[in-house]
């Protein structure tokens, strides 16, 4: 896997994952929607840490400098 995400993109994804987790675990977004947000947050967290997004590679998007 070649890095295709820049630092700003990574930071935004990790921040969104944290916000989704907080919303779920505080009970603000319960039920199925909460579980979906938690799953999406997990995907964002994973892709943020590895600096690779499979969807970006399909569409040949690259937000990193090199």
PDB file of N, CA and C in Angstrom:
ATOM      1  N   UNK A   1       0.837  -1.176   0.000  1.00  0.00           N
ATOM      2  CA  UNK A   1       0.000   0.000   0.000  1.00  0.00           C
ATOM      3  C   UNK A   1       0.880   1.237   0.000  1.00  0.00           C
ATOM      4  N   UNK A   2       0.653   2.077  -0.952  1.00  0.00           N
ATOM      5  CA  UNK A   2       1.393   3.315  -1.058  1.00  0.00           C
ATOM      6  C   UNK A   2       0.579   4.439  -0.418  1.00  0.00           C
ATOM      7  N   UNK A   3       1.227   5.285   0.333  1.00  0.00           N
ATOM      8  CA  UNK A   3       0.562   6.378   1.034  1.00  0.00           C
ATOM      9  C   UNK A   3      -0.142   7.290   0.034  1.00  0.00           C
ATOM     10  N   UNK A   4      -1.445   7.571   0.269  1.00  0.00           N
ATOM     11  CA  UNK A   4      -2.169   8.465  -0.616  1.00  0.00           C
ATOM     12  C   UNK A   4      -2.977   9.522   0.144  1.00  0.00           C
ATOM     13  N   UNK A   5      -2.677   9.703   1.436  1.00  0.00           N
ATOM     14  CA  UNK A   5      -3.386  10.688   2.250  1.00  0.00           C
ATOM     15  C   UNK A   5      -2.388  11.645   2.891  1.00  0.00           C
ATOM     16  N   UNK A   6      -2.718  12.924   2.831  1.00  0.00           N
ATOM     17  CA  UNK A   6      -1.885  13.942   3.442  1.00  0.00           C
ATOM     18  C   UNK A   6      -2.173  14.090   4.924  1.00  0.00           C
ATOM     19  N   UNK A   7      -1.382  14.919   5.594  1.00  0.00           N
ATOM     20  CA  UNK A   7      -1.517  15.099   7.036  1.00  0.00           C
ATOM     21  C   UNK A   7      -2.854  15.721   7.437  1.00  0.00           C
ATOM     22  N   UNK A   8      -3.315  16.702   6.680  1.00  0.00           N
ATOM     23  CA  UNK A   8      -4.595  17.331   7.003  1.00  0.00           C
ATOM     24  C   UNK A   8      -5.736  16.339   6.850  1.00  0.00           C
ATOM     25  N   UNK A   9      -5.718  15.566   5.797  1.00  0.00           N
ATOM     26  CA  UNK A   9      -6.736  14.540   5.556  1.00  0.00           C
ATOM     27  C   UNK A   9      -6.748  13.519   6.696  1.00  0.00           C
ATOM     28  N   UNK A  10      -5.572  13.093   7.110  1.00  0.00           N
ATOM     29  CA  UNK A  10      -5.466  12.132   8.217  1.00  0.00           C
ATOM     30  C   UNK A  10      -6.033  12.718   9.501  1.00  0.00           C
ATOM     31  N   UNK A  11      -5.669  13.962   9.806  1.00  0.00           N
ATOM     32  CA  UNK A  11      -6.128  14.596  11.037  1.00  0.00           C
ATOM     33  C   UNK A  11      -7.647  14.756  11.056  1.00  0.00           C
ATOM     34  N   UNK A  12      -8.213  15.140   9.926  1.00  0.00           N
ATOM     35  CA  UNK A  12      -9.666  15.306   9.850  1.00  0.00           C
ATOM     36  C   UNK A  12     -10.367  13.968  10.041  1.00  0.00           C
ATOM     37  N   UNK A  13      -9.854  12.910   9.430  1.00  0.00           N
ATOM     38  CA  UNK A  13     -10.462  11.584   9.582  1.00  0.00           C
ATOM     39  C   UNK A  13     -10.402  11.103  11.035  1.00  0.00           C
ATOM     40  N   UNK A  14      -9.267  11.304  11.677  1.00  0.00           N
ATOM     41  CA  UNK A  14      -9.136  10.872  13.068  1.00  0.00           C
ATOM     42  C   UNK A  14     -10.050  11.688  13.969  1.00  0.00           C
ATOM     43  N   UNK A  15     -10.155  12.990  13.724  1.00  0.00           N
ATOM     44  CA  UNK A  15     -11.047  13.840  14.508  1.00  0.00           C
ATOM     45  C   UNK A  15     -12.505  13.420  14.330  1.00  0.00           C
ATOM     46  N   UNK A  16     -12.913  13.130  13.104  1.00  0.00           N
ATOM     47  CA  UNK A  16     -14.278  12.672  12.855  1.00  0.00           C
ATOM     48  C   UNK A  16     -14.536  11.343  13.554  1.00  0.00           C
ATOM     49  N   UNK A  17     -13.562  10.443  13.542  1.00  0.00           N
ATOM     50  CA  UNK A  17     -13.710   9.152  14.220  1.00  0.00           C
ATOM     51  C   UNK A  17     -13.897   9.354  15.719  1.00  0.00           C
ATOM     52  N   UNK A  18     -13.155  10.276  16.300  1.00  0.00           N
ATOM     53  CA  UNK A  18     -13.289  10.557  17.737  1.00  0.00           C
ATOM     54  C   UNK A  18     -14.669  11.142  18.033  1.00  0.00           C
ATOM     55  N   UNK A  19     -15.132  12.066  17.193  1.00  0.00           N
ATOM     56  CA  UNK A  19     -16.453  12.668  17.393  1.00  0.00           C
ATOM     57  C   UNK A  19     -17.548  11.618  17.280  1.00  0.00           C
ATOM     58  N   UNK A  20     -17.472  10.740  16.288  1.00  0.00           N
ATOM     59  CA  UNK A  20     -18.467   9.675  16.135  1.00  0.00           C
ATOM     60  C   UNK A  20     -18.474   8.752  17.350  1.00  0.00           C
ATOM     61  N   UNK A  21     -17.298   8.431  17.867  1.00  0.00           N
ATOM     62  CA  UNK A  21     -17.210   7.568  19.046  1.00  0.00           C
ATOM     63  C   UNK A  21     -17.834   8.233  20.258  1.00  0.00           C
ATOM     64  N   UNK A  22     -17.554   9.499  20.458  1.00  0.00           N
ATOM     65  CA  UNK A  22     -18.128  10.231  21.588  1.00  0.00           C
ATOM     66  C   UNK A  22     -19.649  10.280  21.478  1.00  0.00           C
ATOM     67  N   UNK A  23     -20.148  10.555  20.283  1.00  0.00           N
ATOM     68  CA  UNK A  23     -21.601  10.603  20.085  1.00  0.00           C
ATOM     69  C   UNK A  23     -22.255   9.263  20.398  1.00  0.00           C
ATOM     70  N   UNK A  24     -21.603   8.169  20.019  1.00  0.00           N
ATOM     71  CA  UNK A  24     -22.170   6.849  20.279  1.00  0.00           C
ATOM     72  C   UNK A  24     -22.102   6.480  21.763  1.00  0.00           C
ATOM     73  N   UNK A  25     -20.939   6.647  22.365  1.00  0.00           N
ATOM     74  CA  UNK A  25     -20.756   6.192  23.739  1.00  0.00           C
ATOM     75  C   UNK A  25     -21.441   7.082  24.773  1.00  0.00           C
ATOM     76  N   UNK A  26     -21.776   8.317  24.437  1.00  0.00           N
ATOM     77  CA  UNK A  26     -22.555   9.156  25.356  1.00  0.00           C
ATOM     78  C   UNK A  26     -24.051   8.942  25.180  1.00  0.00           C
ATOM     79  N   UNK A  27     -24.438   8.191  24.169  1.00  0.00           N
ATOM     80  CA  UNK A  27     -25.848   7.903  23.944  1.00  0.00           C
ATOM     81  C   UNK A  27     -26.565   8.980  23.152  1.00  0.00           C
ATOM     82  N   UNK A  28     -25.839   9.918  22.594  1.00  0.00           N
ATOM     83  CA  UNK A  28     -26.448  10.975  21.803  1.00  0.00           C
ATOM     84  C   UNK A  28     -27.050  10.422  20.517  1.00  0.00           C
ATOM     85  N   UNK A  29     -26.367   9.465  19.909  1.00  0.00           N
ATOM     86  CA  UNK A  29     -26.866   8.820  18.689  1.00  0.00           C
ATOM     87  C   UNK A  29     -26.987   7.322  18.981  1.00  0.00           C
ATOM     88  N   UNK A  30     -28.166   6.878  19.409  1.00  0.00           N
ATOM     89  CA  UNK A  30     -28.334   5.459  19.751  1.00  0.00           C
ATOM     90  C   UNK A  30     -28.823   4.622  18.565  1.00  0.00           C
ATOM     91  N   UNK A  31     -28.921   3.341  18.787  1.00  0.00           N
ATOM     92  CA  UNK A  31     -29.519   2.435  17.813  1.00  0.00           C
ATOM     93  C   UNK A  31     -28.642   2.142  16.609  1.00  0.00           C
ATOM     94  N   UNK A  32     -29.320   1.826  15.528  1.00  0.00           N
ATOM     95  CA  UNK A  32     -28.639   1.432  14.293  1.00  0.00           C
ATOM     96  C   UNK A  32     -27.763   2.567  13.757  1.00  0.00           C
ATOM     97  N   UNK A  33     -28.272   3.786  13.779  1.00  0.00           N
ATOM     98  CA  UNK A  33     -27.492   4.917  13.298  1.00  0.00           C
ATOM     99  C   UNK A  33     -26.208   5.081  14.107  1.00  0.00           C
ATOM    100  N   UNK A  34     -26.278   4.874  15.407  1.00  0.00           N
ATOM    101  CA  UNK A  34     -25.092   4.951  16.241  1.00  0.00           C
ATOM    102  C   UNK A  34     -24.073   3.880  15.888  1.00  0.00           C
ATOM    103  N   UNK A  35     -24.541   2.674  15.617  1.00  0.00           N
ATOM    104  CA  UNK A  35     -23.645   1.583  15.253  1.00  0.00           C
ATOM    105  C   UNK A  35     -23.005   1.861  13.890  1.00  0.00           C
ATOM    106  N   UNK A  36     -23.784   2.394  12.971  1.00  0.00           N
ATOM    107  CA  UNK A  36     -23.238   2.744  11.654  1.00  0.00           C
ATOM    108  C   UNK A  36     -22.176   3.830  11.800  1.00  0.00           C
ATOM    109  N   UNK A  37     -22.459   4.864  12.607  1.00  0.00           N
ATOM    110  CA  UNK A  37     -21.465   5.916  12.829  1.00  0.00           C
ATOM    111  C   UNK A  37     -20.213   5.366  13.485  1.00  0.00           C
ATOM    112  N   UNK A  38     -20.373   4.449  14.410  1.00  0.00           N
ATOM    113  CA  UNK A  38     -19.220   3.838  15.071  1.00  0.00           C
ATOM    114  C   UNK A  38     -18.388   3.030  14.063  1.00  0.00           C
ATOM    115  N   UNK A  39     -19.040   2.305  13.170  1.00  0.00           N
ATOM    116  CA  UNK A  39     -18.322   1.535  12.146  1.00  0.00           C
ATOM    117  C   UNK A  39     -17.589   2.463  11.182  1.00  0.00           C
ATOM    118  N   UNK A  40     -18.254   3.527  10.749  1.00  0.00           N
ATOM    119  CA  UNK A  40     -17.614   4.487   9.843  1.00  0.00           C
ATOM    120  C   UNK A  40     -16.438   5.164  10.553  1.00  0.00           C
ATOM    121  N   UNK A  41     -16.624   5.475  11.820  1.00  0.00           N
ATOM    122  CA  UNK A  41     -15.540   6.059  12.604  1.00  0.00           C
ATOM    123  C   UNK A  41     -14.352   5.112  12.715  1.00  0.00           C
ATOM    124  N   UNK A  42     -14.622   3.826  12.871  1.00  0.00           N
ATOM    125  CA  UNK A  42     -13.539   2.840  12.918  1.00  0.00           C
ATOM    126  C   UNK A  42     -12.769   2.765  11.610  1.00  0.00           C
ATOM    127  N   UNK A  43     -13.505   2.839  10.511  1.00  0.00           N
ATOM    128  CA  UNK A  43     -12.850   2.830   9.196  1.00  0.00           C
ATOM    129  C   UNK A  43     -12.012   4.093   9.025  1.00  0.00           C
ATOM    130  N   UNK A  44     -12.570   5.243   9.414  1.00  0.00           N
ATOM    131  CA  UNK A  44     -11.813   6.502   9.322  1.00  0.00           C
ATOM    132  C   UNK A  44     -10.562   6.450  10.191  1.00  0.00           C
ATOM    133  N   UNK A  45     -10.671   5.885  11.377  1.00  0.00           N
ATOM    134  CA  UNK A  45      -9.520   5.793  12.277  1.00  0.00           C
ATOM    135  C   UNK A  45      -8.442   4.898  11.671  1.00  0.00           C
ATOM    136  N   UNK A  46      -8.834   3.770  11.149  1.00  0.00           N
ATOM    137  CA  UNK A  46      -7.879   2.853  10.534  1.00  0.00           C
ATOM    138  C   UNK A  46      -7.186   3.482   9.321  1.00  0.00           C
ATOM    139  N   UNK A  47      -7.967   4.067   8.430  1.00  0.00           N
ATOM    140  CA  UNK A  47      -7.365   4.677   7.244  1.00  0.00           C
ATOM    141  C   UNK A  47      -6.528   5.895   7.609  1.00  0.00           C
ATOM    142  N   UNK A  48      -6.900   6.587   8.671  1.00  0.00           N
ATOM    143  CA  UNK A  48      -6.106   7.729   9.112  1.00  0.00           C
ATOM    144  C   UNK A  48      -4.754   7.312   9.652  1.00  0.00           C
ATOM    145  N   UNK A  49      -4.702   6.197  10.365  1.00  0.00           N
ATOM    146  CA  UNK A  49      -3.433   5.745  10.930  1.00  0.00           C
ATOM    147  C   UNK A  49      -2.499   5.124   9.888  1.00  0.00           C
ATOM    148  N   UNK A  50      -3.055   4.468   8.892  1.00  0.00           N
ATOM    149  CA  UNK A  50      -2.191   3.828   7.888  1.00  0.00           C
ATOM    150  C   UNK A  50      -1.922   4.732   6.686  1.00  0.00           C
ATOM    151  N   UNK A  51      -2.560   5.895   6.631  1.00  0.00           N
ATOM    152  CA  UNK A  51      -2.366   6.885   5.550  1.00  0.00           C
ATOM    153  C   UNK A  51      -2.715   6.326   4.177  1.00  0.00           C
ATOM    154  N   UNK A  52      -3.657   5.417   4.127  1.00  0.00           N
ATOM    155  CA  UNK A  52      -4.060   4.832   2.854  1.00  0.00           C
ATOM    156  C   UNK A  52      -5.577   4.684   2.824  1.00  0.00           C
ATOM    157  N   UNK A  53      -6.186   5.180   1.759  1.00  0.00           N
ATOM    158  CA  UNK A  53      -7.623   5.042   1.578  1.00  0.00           C
ATOM    159  C   UNK A  53      -7.871   4.254   0.285  1.00  0.00           C
ATOM    160  N   UNK A  54      -8.509   3.097   0.373  1.00  0.00           N
ATOM    161  CA  UNK A  54      -8.755   2.290  -0.827  1.00  0.00           C
ATOM    162  C   UNK A  54      -9.616   3.006  -1.864  1.00  0.00           C
ATOM    163  N   UNK A  55     -10.559   3.819  -1.416  1.00  0.00           N
ATOM    164  CA  UNK A  55     -11.414   4.545  -2.360  1.00  0.00           C
ATOM    165  C   UNK A  55     -10.597   5.576  -3.130  1.00  0.00           C
ATOM    166  N   UNK A  56      -9.634   6.213  -2.446  1.00  0.00           N
ATOM    167  CA  UNK A  56      -8.759   7.160  -3.130  1.00  0.00           C
ATOM    168  C   UNK A  56      -7.973   6.459  -4.233  1.00  0.00           C
ATOM    169  N   UNK A  57      -7.516   5.254  -3.979  1.00  0.00           N
ATOM    170  CA  UNK A  57      -6.727   4.556  -4.992  1.00  0.00           C
ATOM    171  C   UNK A  57      -7.569   4.159  -6.198  1.00  0.00           C
ATOM    172  N   UNK A  58      -8.839   3.845  -5.975  1.00  0.00           N
ATOM    173  CA  UNK A  58      -9.726   3.495  -7.085  1.00  0.00           C
ATOM    174  C   UNK A  58      -9.913   4.694  -8.019  1.00  0.00           C
ATOM    175  N   UNK A  59     -10.092   5.871  -7.429  1.00  0.00           N
ATOM    176  CA  UNK A  59     -10.312   7.080  -8.223  1.00  0.00           C
ATOM    177  C   UNK A  59      -9.023   7.862  -8.482  1.00  0.00           C
ATOM    178  N   UNK A  60      -7.899   7.275  -8.116  1.00  0.00           N
ATOM    179  CA  UNK A  60      -6.566   7.868  -8.309  1.00  0.00           C
ATOM    180  C   UNK A  60      -6.463   9.254  -7.695  1.00  0.00           C
ATOM    181  N   UNK A  61      -6.993   9.411  -6.469  1.00  0.00           N
ATOM    182  CA  UNK A  61      -6.896  10.653  -5.711  1.00  0.00           C
ATOM    183  C   UNK A  61      -5.716  10.539  -4.778  1.00  0.00           C
ATOM    184  N   UNK A  62      -4.966  11.609  -4.648  1.00  0.00           N
ATOM    185  CA  UNK A  62      -3.812  11.614  -3.772  1.00  0.00           C
ATOM    186  C   UNK A  62      -3.734  12.971  -3.082  1.00  0.00           C
ATOM    187  N   UNK A  63      -3.851  13.000  -1.749  1.00  0.00           N
ATOM    188  CA  UNK A  63      -3.820  14.257  -1.021  1.00  0.00           C
ATOM    189  C   UNK A  63      -2.489  14.509  -0.341  1.00  0.00           C
ATOM    190  N   UNK A  64      -1.535  13.613  -0.519  1.00  0.00           N
ATOM    191  CA  UNK A  64      -0.205  13.836   0.064  1.00  0.00           C
ATOM    192  C   UNK A  64       0.697  14.483  -0.968  1.00  0.00           C
ATOM    193  N   UNK A  65       1.768  15.087  -0.490  1.00  0.00           N
ATOM    194  CA  UNK A  65       2.654  15.836  -1.376  1.00  0.00           C
ATOM    195  C   UNK A  65       3.520  14.958  -2.261  1.00  0.00           C
ATOM    196  N   UNK A  66       3.958  13.814  -1.757  1.00  0.00           N
ATOM    197  CA  UNK A  66       4.853  12.987  -2.572  1.00  0.00           C
ATOM    198  C   UNK A  66       4.268  11.659  -2.940  1.00  0.00           C
TER     199      UNK A  66
END
